Coordinates of N, CA, C and O in Angstrom, one line a residue:
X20 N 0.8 -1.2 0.0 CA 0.0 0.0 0.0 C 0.9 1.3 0.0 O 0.4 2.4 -0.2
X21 N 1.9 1.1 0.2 CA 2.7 2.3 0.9 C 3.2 2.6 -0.7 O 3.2 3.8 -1.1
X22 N 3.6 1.6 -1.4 CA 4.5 1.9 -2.5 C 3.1 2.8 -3.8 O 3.3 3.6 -4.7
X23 N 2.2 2.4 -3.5 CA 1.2 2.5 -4.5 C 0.6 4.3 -3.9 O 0.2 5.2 -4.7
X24 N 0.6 4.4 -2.6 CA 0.8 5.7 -2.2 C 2.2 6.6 -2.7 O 1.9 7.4 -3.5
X25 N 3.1 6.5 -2.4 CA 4.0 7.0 -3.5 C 4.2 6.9 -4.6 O 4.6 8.0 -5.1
X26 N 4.0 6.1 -5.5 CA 3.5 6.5 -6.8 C 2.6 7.8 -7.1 O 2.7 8.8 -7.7
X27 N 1.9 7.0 -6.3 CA 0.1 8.5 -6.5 C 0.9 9.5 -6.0 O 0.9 10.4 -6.9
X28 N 1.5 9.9 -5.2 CA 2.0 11.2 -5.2 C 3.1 11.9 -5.6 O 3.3 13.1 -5.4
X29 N 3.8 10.7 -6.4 CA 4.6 11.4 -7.2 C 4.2 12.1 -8.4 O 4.4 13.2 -8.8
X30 N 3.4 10.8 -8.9 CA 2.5 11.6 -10.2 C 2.0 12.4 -10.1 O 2.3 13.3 -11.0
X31 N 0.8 12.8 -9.0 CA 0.4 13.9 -8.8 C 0.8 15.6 -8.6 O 0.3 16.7 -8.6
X32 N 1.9 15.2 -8.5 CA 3.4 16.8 -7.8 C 3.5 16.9 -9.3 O 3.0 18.0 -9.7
X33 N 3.8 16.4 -10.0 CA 4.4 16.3 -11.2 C 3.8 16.7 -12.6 O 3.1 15.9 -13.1
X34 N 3.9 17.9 -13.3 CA 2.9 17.7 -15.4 C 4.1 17.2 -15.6 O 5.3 17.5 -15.3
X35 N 3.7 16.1 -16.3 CA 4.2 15.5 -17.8 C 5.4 16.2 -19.0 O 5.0 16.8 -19.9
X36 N 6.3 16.1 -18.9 CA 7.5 17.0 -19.7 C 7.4 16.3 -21.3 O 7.8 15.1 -21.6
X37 N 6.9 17.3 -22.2 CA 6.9 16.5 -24.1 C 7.8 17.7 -24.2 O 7.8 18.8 -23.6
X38 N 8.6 17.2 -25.0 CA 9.5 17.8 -25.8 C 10.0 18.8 -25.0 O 9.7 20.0 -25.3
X39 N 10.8 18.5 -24.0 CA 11.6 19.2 -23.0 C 10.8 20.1 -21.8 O 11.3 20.6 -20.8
X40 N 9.4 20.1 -22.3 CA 8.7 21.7 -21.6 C 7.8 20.7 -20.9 O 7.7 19.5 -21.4
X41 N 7.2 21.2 -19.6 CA 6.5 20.7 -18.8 C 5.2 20.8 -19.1 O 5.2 22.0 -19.0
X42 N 4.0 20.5 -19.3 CA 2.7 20.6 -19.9 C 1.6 20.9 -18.1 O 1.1 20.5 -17.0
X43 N 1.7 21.6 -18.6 CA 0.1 22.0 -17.0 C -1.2 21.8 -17.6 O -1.7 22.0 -18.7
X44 N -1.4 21.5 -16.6 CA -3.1 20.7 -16.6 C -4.0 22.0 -17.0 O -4.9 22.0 -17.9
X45 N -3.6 23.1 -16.3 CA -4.5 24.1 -16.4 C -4.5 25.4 -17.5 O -5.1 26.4 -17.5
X46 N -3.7 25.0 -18.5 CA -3.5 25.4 -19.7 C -3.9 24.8 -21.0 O -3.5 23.6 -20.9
X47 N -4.5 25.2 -22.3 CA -5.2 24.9 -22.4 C -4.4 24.1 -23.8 O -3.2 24.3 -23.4
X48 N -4.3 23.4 -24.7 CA -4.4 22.5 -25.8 C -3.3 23.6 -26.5 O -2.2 23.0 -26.5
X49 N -3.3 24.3 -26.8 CA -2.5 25.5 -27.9 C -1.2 25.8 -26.6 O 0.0 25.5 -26.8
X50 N -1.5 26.4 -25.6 CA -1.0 26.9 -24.6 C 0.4 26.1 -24.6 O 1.5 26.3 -25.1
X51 N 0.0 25.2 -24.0 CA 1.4 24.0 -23.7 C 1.9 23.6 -25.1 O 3.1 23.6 -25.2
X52 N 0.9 23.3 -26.5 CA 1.5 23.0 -27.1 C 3.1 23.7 -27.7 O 4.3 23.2 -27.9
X53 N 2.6 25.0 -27.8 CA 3.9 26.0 -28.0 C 5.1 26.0 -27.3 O 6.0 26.7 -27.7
X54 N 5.2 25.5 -26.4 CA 6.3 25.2 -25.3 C 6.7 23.5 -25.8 O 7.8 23.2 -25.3
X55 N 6.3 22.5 -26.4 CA 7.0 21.3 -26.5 C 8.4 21.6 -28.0 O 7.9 22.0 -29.0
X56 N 9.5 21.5 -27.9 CA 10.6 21.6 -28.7 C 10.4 20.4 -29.8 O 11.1 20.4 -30.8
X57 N 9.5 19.3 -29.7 CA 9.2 18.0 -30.5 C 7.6 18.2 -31.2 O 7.0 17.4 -31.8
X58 N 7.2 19.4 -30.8 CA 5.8 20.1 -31.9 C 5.8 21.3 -32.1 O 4.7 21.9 -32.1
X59 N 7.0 21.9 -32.4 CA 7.3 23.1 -33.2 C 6.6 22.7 -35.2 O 6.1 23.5 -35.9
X60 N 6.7 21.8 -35.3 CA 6.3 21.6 -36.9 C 4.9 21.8 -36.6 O 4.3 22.5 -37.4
X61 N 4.2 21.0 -35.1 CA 2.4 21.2 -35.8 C 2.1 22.2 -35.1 O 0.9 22.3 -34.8
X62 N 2.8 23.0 -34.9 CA 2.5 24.1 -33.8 C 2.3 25.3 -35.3 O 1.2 25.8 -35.4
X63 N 3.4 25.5 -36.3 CA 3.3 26.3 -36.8 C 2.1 25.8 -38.3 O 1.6 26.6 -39.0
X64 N 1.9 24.7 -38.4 CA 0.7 23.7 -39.3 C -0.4 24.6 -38.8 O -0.7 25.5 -39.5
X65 N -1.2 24.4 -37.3 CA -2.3 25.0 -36.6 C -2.3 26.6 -36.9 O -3.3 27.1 -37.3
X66 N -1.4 27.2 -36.6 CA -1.1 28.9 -37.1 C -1.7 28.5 -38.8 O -2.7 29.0 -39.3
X67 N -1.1 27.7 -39.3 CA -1.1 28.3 -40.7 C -2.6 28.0 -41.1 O -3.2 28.8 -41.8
X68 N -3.2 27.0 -40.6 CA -4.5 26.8 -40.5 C -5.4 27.4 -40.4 O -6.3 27.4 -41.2
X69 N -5.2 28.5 -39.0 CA -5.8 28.9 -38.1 C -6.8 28.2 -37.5 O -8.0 28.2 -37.5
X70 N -5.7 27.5 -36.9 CA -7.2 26.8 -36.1 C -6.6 26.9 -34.4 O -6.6 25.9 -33.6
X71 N -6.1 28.0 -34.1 CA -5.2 28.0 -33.2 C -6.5 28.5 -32.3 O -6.7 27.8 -31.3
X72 N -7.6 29.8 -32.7 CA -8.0 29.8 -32.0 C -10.1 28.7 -31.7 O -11.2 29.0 -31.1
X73 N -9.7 27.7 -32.2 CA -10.8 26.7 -32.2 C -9.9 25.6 -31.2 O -10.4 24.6 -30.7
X74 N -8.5 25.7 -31.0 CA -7.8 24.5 -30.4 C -8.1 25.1 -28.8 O -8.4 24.4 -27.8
X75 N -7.8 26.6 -28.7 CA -7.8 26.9 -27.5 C -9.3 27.3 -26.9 O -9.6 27.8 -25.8
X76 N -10.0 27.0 -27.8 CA -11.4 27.4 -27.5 C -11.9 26.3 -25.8 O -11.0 26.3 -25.0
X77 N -13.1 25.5 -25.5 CA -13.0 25.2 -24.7 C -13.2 23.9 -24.7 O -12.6 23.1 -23.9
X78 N -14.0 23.5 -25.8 CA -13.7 21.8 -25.9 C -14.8 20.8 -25.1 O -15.8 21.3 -24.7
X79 N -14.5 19.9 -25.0 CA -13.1 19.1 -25.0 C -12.6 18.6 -26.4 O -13.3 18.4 -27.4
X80 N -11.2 18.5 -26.3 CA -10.9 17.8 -27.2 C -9.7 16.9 -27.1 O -8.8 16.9 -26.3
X81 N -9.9 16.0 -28.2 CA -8.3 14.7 -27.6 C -7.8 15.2 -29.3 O -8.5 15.4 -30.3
X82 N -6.5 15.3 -29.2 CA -5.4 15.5 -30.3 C -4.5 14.5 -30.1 O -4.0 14.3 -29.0
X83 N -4.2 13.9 -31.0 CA -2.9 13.0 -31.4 C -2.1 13.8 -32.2 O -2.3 14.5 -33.2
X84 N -1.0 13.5 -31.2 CA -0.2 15.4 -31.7 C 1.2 14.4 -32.2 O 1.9 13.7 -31.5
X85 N 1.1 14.7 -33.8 CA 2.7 14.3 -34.1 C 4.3 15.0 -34.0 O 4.8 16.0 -34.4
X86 N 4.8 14.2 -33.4 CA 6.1 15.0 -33.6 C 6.4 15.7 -34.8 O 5.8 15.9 -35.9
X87 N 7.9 16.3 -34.3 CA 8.4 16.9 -35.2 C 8.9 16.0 -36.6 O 8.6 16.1 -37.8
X88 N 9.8 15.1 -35.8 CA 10.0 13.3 -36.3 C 9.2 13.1 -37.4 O 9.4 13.0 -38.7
X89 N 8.2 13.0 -36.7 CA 6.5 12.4 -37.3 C 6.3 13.1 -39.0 O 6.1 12.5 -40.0
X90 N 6.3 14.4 -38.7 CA 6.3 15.0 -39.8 C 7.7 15.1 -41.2 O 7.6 15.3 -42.4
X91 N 9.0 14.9 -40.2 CA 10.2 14.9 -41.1 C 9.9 13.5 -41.6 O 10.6 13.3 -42.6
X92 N 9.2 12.4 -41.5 CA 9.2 11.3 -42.4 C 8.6 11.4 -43.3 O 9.0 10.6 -44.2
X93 N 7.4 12.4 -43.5 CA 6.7 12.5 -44.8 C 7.7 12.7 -46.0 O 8.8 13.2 -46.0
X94 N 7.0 12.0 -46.9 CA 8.3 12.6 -48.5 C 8.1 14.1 -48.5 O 7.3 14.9 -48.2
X95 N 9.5 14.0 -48.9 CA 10.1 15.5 -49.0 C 9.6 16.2 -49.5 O 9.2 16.1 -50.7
X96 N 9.4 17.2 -48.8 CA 8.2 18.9 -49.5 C 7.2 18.5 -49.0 O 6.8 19.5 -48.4
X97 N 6.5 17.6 -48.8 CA 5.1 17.3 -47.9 C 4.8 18.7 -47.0 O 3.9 19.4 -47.5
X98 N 5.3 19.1 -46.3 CA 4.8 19.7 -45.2 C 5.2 21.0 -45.8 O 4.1 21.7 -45.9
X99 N 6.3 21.7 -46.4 CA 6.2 22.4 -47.1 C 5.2 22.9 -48.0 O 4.7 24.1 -48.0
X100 N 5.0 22.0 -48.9 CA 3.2 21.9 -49.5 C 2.4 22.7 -48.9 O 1.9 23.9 -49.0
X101 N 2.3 21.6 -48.0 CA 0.7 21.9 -47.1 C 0.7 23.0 -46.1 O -0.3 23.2 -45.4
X102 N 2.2 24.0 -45.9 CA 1.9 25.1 -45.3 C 1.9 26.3 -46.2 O 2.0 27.5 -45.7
X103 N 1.8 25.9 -47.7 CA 1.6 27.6 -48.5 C -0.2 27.5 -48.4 O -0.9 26.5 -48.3
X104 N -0.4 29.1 -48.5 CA -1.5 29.3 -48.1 C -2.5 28.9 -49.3 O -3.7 28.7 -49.0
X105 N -2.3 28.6 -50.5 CA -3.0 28.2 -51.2 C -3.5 26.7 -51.4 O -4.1 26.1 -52.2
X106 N -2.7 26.2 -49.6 CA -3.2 25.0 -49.6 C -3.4 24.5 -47.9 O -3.0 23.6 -47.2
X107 N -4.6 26.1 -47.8 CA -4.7 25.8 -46.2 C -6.4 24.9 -46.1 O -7.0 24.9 -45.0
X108 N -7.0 24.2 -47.2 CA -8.3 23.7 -47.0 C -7.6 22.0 -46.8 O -8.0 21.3 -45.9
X109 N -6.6 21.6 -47.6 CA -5.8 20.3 -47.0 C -5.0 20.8 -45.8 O -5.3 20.1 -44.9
X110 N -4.5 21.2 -45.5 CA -3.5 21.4 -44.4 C -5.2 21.5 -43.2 O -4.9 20.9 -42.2
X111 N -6.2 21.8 -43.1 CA -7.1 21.9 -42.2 C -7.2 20.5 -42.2 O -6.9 19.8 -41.2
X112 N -7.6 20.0 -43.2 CA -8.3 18.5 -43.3 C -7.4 17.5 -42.9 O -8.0 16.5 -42.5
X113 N -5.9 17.4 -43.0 CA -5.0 16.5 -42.1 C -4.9 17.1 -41.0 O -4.0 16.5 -40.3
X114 N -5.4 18.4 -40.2 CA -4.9 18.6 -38.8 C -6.0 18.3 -38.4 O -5.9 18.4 -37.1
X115 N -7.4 17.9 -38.8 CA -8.6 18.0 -37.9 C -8.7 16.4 -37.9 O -9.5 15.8 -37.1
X116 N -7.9 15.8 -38.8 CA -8.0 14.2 -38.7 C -7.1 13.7 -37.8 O -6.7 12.6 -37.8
X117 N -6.7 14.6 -36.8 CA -5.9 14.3 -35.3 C -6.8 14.6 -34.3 O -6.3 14.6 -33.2
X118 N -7.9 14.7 -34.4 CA -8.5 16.0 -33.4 C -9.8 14.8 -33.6 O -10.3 14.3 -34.6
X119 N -10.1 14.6 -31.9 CA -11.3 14.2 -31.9 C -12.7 14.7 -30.7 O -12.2 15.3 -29.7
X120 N -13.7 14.6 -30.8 CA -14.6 15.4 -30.1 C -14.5 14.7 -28.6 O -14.5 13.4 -28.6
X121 N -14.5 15.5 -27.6 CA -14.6 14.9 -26.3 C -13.1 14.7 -25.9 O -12.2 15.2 -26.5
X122 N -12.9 13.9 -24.5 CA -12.2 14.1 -23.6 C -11.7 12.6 -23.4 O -11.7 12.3 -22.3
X123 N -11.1 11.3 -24.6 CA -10.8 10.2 -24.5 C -9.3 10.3 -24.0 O -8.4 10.7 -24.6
X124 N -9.4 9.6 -22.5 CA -7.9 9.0 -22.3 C -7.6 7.8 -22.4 O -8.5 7.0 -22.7
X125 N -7.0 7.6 -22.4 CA -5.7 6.0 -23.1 C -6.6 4.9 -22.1 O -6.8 3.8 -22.7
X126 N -7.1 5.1 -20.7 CA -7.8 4.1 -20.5 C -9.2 4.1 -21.0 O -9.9 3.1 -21.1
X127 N -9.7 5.1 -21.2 CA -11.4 5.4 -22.0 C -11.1 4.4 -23.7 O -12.0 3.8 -24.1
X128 N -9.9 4.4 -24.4 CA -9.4 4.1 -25.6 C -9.6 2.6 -25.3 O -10.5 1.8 -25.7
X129 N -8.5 2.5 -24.6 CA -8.5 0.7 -24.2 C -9.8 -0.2 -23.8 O -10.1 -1.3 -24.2
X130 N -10.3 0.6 -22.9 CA -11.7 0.3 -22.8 C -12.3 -0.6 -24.0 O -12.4 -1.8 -24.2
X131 N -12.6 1.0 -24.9 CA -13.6 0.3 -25.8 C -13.1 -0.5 -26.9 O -13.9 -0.9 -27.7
X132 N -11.3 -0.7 -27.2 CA -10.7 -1.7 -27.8 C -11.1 -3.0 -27.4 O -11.6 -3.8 -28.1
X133 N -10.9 -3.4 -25.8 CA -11.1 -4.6 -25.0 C -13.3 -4.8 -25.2 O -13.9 -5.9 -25.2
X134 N -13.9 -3.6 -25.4 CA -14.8 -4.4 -25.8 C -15.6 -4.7 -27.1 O -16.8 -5.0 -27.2
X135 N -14.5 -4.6 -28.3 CA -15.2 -5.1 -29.6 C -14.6 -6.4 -29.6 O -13.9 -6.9 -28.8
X136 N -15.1 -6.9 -31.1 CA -15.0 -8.3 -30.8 C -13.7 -8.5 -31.6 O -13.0 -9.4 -31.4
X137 N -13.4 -7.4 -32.8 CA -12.1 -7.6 -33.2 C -10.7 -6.7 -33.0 O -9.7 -6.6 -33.7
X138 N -11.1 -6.1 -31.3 CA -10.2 -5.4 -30.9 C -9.9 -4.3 -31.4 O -8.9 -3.8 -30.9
X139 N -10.7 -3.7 -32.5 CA -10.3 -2.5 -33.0 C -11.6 -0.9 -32.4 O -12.8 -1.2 -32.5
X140 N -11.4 0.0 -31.9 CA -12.4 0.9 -31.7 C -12.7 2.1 -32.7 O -11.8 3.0 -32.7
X141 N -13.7 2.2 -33.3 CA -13.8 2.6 -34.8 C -14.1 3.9 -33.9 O -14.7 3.8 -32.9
X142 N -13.7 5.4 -34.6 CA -14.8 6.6 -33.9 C -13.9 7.2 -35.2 O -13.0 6.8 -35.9
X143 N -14.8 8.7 -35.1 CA -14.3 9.7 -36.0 C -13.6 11.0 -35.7 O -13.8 11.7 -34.7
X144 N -12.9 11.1 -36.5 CA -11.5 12.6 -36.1 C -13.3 13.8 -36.5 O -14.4 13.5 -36.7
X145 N -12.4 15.1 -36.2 CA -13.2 16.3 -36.6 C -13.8 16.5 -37.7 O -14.8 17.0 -38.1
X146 N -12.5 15.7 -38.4 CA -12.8 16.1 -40.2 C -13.6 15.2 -41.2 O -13.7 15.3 -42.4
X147 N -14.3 14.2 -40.1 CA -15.2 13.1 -40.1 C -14.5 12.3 -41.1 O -15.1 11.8 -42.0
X148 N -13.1 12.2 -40.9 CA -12.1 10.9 -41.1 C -12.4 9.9 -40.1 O -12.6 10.1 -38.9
X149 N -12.5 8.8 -40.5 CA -12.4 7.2 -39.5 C -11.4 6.7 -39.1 O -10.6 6.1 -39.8
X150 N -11.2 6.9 -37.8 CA -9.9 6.3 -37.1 C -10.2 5.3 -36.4 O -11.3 5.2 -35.8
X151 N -9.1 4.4 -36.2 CA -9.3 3.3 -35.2 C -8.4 2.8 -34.5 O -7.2 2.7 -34.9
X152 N -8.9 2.5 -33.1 CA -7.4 2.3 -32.3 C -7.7 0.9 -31.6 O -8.7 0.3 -31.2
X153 N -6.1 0.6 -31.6 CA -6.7 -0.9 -31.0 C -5.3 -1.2 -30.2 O -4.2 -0.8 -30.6
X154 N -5.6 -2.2 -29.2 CA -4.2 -2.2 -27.9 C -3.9 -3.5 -28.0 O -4.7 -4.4 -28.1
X155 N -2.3 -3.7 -28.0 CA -1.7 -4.3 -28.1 C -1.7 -5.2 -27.1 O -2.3 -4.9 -26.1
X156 N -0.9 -6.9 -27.0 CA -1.1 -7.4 -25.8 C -0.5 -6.7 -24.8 O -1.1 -6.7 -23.8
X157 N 1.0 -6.0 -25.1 CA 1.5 -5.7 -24.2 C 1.1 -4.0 -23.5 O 1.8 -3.3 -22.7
X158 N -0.2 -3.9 -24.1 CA -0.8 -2.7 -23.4 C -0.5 -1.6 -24.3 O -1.2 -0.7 -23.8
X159 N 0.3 -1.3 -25.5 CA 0.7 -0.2 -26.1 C -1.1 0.4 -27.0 O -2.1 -0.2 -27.1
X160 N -0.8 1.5 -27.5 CA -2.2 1.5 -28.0 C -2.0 2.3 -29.5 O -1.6 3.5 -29.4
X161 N -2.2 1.9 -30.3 CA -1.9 2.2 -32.2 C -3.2 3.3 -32.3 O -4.2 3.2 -31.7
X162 N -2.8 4.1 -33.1 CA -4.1 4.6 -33.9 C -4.2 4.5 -35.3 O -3.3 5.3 -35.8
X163 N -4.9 3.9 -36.2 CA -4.8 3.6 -37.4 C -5.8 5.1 -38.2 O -6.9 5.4 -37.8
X164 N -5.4 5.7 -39.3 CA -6.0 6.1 -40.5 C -6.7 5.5 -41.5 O -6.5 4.3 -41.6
X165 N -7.6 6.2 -42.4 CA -8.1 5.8 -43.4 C -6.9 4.9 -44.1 O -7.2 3.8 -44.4
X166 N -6.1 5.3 -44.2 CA -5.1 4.5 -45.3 C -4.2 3.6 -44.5 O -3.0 3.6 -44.8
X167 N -4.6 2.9 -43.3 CA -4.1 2.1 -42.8 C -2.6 1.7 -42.0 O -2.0 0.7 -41.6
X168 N -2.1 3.3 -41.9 CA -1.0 3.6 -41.5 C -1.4 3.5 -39.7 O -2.4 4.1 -39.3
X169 N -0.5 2.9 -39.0 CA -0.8 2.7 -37.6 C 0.6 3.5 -36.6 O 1.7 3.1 -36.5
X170 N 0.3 4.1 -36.3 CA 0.7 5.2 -35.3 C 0.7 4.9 -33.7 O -0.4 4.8 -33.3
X171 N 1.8 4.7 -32.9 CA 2.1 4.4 -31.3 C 1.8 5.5 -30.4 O 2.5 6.6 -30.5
X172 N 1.2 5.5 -29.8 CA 1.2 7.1 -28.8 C 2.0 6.6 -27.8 O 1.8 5.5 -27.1
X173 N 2.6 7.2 -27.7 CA 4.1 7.2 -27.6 C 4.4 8.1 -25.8 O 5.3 8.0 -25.0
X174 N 3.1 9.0 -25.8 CA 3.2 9.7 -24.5 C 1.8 9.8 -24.4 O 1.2 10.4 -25.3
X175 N 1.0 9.1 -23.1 CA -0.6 9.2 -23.3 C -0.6 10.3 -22.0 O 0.3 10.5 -21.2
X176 N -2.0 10.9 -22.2 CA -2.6 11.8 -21.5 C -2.0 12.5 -20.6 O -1.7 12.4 -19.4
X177 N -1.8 13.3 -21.5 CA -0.9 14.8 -21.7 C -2.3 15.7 -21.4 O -2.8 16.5 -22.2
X178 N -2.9 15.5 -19.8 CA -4.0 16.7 -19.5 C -4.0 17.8 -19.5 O -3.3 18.3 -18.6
X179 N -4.8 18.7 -20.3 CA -5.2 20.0 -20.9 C -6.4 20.7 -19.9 O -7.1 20.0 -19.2
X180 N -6.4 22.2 -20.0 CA -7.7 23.1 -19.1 C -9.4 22.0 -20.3 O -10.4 21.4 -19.9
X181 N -8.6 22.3 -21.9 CA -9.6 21.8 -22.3 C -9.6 20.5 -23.4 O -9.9 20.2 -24.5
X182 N -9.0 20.0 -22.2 CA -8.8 17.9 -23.3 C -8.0 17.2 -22.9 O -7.9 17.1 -21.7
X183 N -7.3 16.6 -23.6 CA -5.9 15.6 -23.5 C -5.2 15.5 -25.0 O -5.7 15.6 -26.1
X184 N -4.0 15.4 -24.6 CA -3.0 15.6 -25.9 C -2.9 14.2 -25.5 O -2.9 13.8 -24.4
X185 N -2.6 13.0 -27.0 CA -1.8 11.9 -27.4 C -0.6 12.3 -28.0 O -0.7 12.7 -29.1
X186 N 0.8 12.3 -27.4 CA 1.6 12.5 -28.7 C 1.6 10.7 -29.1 O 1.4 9.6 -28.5
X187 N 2.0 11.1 -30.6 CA 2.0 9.9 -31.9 C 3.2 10.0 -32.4 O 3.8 11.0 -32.3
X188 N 3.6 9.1 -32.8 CA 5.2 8.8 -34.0 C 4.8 8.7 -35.1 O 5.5 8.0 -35.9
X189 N 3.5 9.3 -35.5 CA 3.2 9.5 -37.3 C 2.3 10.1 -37.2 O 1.4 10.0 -36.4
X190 N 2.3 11.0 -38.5 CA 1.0 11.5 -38.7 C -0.3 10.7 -39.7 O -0.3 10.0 -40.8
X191 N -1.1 11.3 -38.8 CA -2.0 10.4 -39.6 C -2.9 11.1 -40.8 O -3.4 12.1 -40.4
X192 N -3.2 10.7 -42.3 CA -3.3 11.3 -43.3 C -4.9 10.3 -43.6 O -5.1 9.1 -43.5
X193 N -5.7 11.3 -44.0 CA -7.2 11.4 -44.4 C -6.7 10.6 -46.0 O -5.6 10.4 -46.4
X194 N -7.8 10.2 -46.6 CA -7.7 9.8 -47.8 C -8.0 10.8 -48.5 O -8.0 10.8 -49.7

């Protein structure tokens, strides 16, 4: 009992450090995001979007937030592309296919993987893209895109004033 008491209160003293910066609970989805050094790429994607001020609006929302990484794997010019302004209705439509309605943490996720019958949990991003996430034996949790690309969240519930951040090791691309 004692050790399970120390835990809980370590965690609890403690926000979550992504990409060097500390994330507080009481700031909101945009706020913290600007402070991680590993989401400088979708930090300036959201600006170019503008959906900076619908991210800090109040929500809830869960974001699967890809690295920097995440984004340097796309073929080259990809992200380039998609941040000239004459191509900010796709650059909306792959950032809103990160973005889902409500307040899902990694155990709300697993949940409802553990209760389908083929382990997969079907729901939809903003951009009414189909995603699906489904948990591994050894507890890890994928999120899959339309085009079948499966993605590790890699740091779960990253709590926000209005949501939870997933960071991901890929981004996930709408058809």
């Amino acid at each position: 009992m004692a050790g399970s008491a120390a835990f809980a209160e370590s965690h609890s003293m403690a926000n979550p450090m992504v990409g060097g910066a500390e994330m507080f609970a009481s700031k909101n989805i945009v706020e913290n995001a600007v402070n991680s050094a590993d989401h400088t790429t979708l930090v300036a994607a959201v600006k170019a979007a503008g959906l900076v001020d619908t991210l800090a609006s109040e929500g809830p929302f869960t974001v699967f937030a890809p690295t920097n990484a995440a984004f340097d794997a796309l073929p080259e010019g990809t992200v380039e592309t998609l941040l000239k302004p004459e191509n900010k209705d796709t650059l909306v439509k792959v950032l809103t296919a990160h973005v889902v309605a409500g307040k899902w943490t990694s155990a709300d996720i697993v949940a409802q993987t553990k209760k389908s019958k083929d382990g997969f949990y079907n729901f939809n991003a903003v951009s009414g893209d189909a995603l699906s996430a489904k948990t591994t034996p050894s507890g890890q949790v994928f999120v899959f895109d339309e085009s079948g690309n499966a993605w590790k969240i890699t740091t779960a519930d990253v709590m926000q004033s209005n949501g939870v951040i997933h960071v991901i090791n890929g981004v996930l691309l709408p058809k």
